[in-house]
Phi, psi and omega in degrees: 000141181234162153213154187304332195300180167251340178335138155289340168296337175281108172297352169216168201213157142314295162323315173309339198023036183285122160099022154282119168233159185265111175351121178263355165250124183254184184278339196268344189261026161276169168264132158226144181273001175294183177270150170312319187283338178275313197299312203292333184290317193291324180301308175309314201276333151322304170320299198277343155300334189283327150325315186265001193194080182294299166320308180299312173281344169248337169118331185276097192314128191299168185255136183254103152277120183254127166265109183265130161055164188299353186264006182036083192253158194274150173209139177219128186241159165268146165335289168317333164285302184326294196295342180291012183245109188311324182285001157259334152332295168314299181285003173255357181269297172326326169258034181282322183281351187267160194290315176234126192276093198239150166221136167252133165228069188295347175264018182254170190251113161000274203307329165275004176264327174278331171306301178325291198284016178254310165305324179310311187270319181259329184092011152202213188208158229233101033253143195282215171220129219233141184266142187252103175303321186302332173252346191044069161220176183225132201223173184249131181258176209302132192261057132248140173276206208249350183261012164098344204266129183285143167250128198251158203261022180209150176219149153296120195232140191291338173267333187254143162321292188241170186328117155265156186277139188298325194296315206292322174266001125336274188329278172318333141312323155297345167263348132337296181254000161099032146272081184295339174279309180299344167288298185314297201294303169325318181291308160323322168283325154281341142352285172319331196285141160221181193070021173276125192300146167311307189317316186299316184285324184271002173247330182274341187263331172303313182296283180338307208287336211260348183258334182244149197280148184301356200259358190280115168297336200240286189301315171318319168303316196312307180298327173283341180296298177314304194279338167263327157323313164271054179244004161296324180291303204287341182282357168256003183281092152343279185331302201293315176293322197264348160284335163295312181309310178265030177014237223003067167201165169292326174342298171306317178269359167256348173293308209288325176310282181317319168302319182308301179292314193310312163304289172324317165288313187294330187285302162322324166295335213229318165286161176281162172302102158300137165312102180291350186253002153287000000 
């Protein structure tokens, strides 16, 4: 993963040139029985072919340039890594004839896209999920990286007035790009968060409802269950009252249905059984 930005939040940069390697094999490494003059002519033809098809000649995947967010932050990624996401397979299919591959994602957050790229390259994003063998539980690694910068559980997104849970936004990005495993990873990480303010939970829930399909049964249900478990706190929340007054989302009707189901379940467990034939 590469980025031309000098921001310390990016794990990779084009300027650092980490991970850049030269080809180990060249056309000159082979042995030819043909004359030297003919070999030079053949080589010149091969060079023309290489220029038109760099992947086939060098075995190195071409670089795709990505322009991210309203600030137009520049990222770069290998084609074969980027196309692990079905979304980019379709996008790059239309730019196959172009000599320079460039994708613009003006609505995406650079910080979120950096995490998506990190997942595509490494299979996880910072802070990583680690398994505690002694307790046989999954935990988050310490949220301070090797550079000493701390990873926050919330971010500020240009489409929201308040902070949002980072894992919520990553889940929605994974939904957009067709990365089902990243959705599961983001949801598991979000489940490990604690001490989150009511206002952040509600703004994140609203964002989740705006950026997931109605058929989503994971992230939406997570927020409904979280609010119901913490209902004693939310019923005293001024933010909750304001959000319900403003409406404009399916969230609160779903919450009402979930609360009704919860009350019915509790009532069924505590009340004595009655003869249904009476």
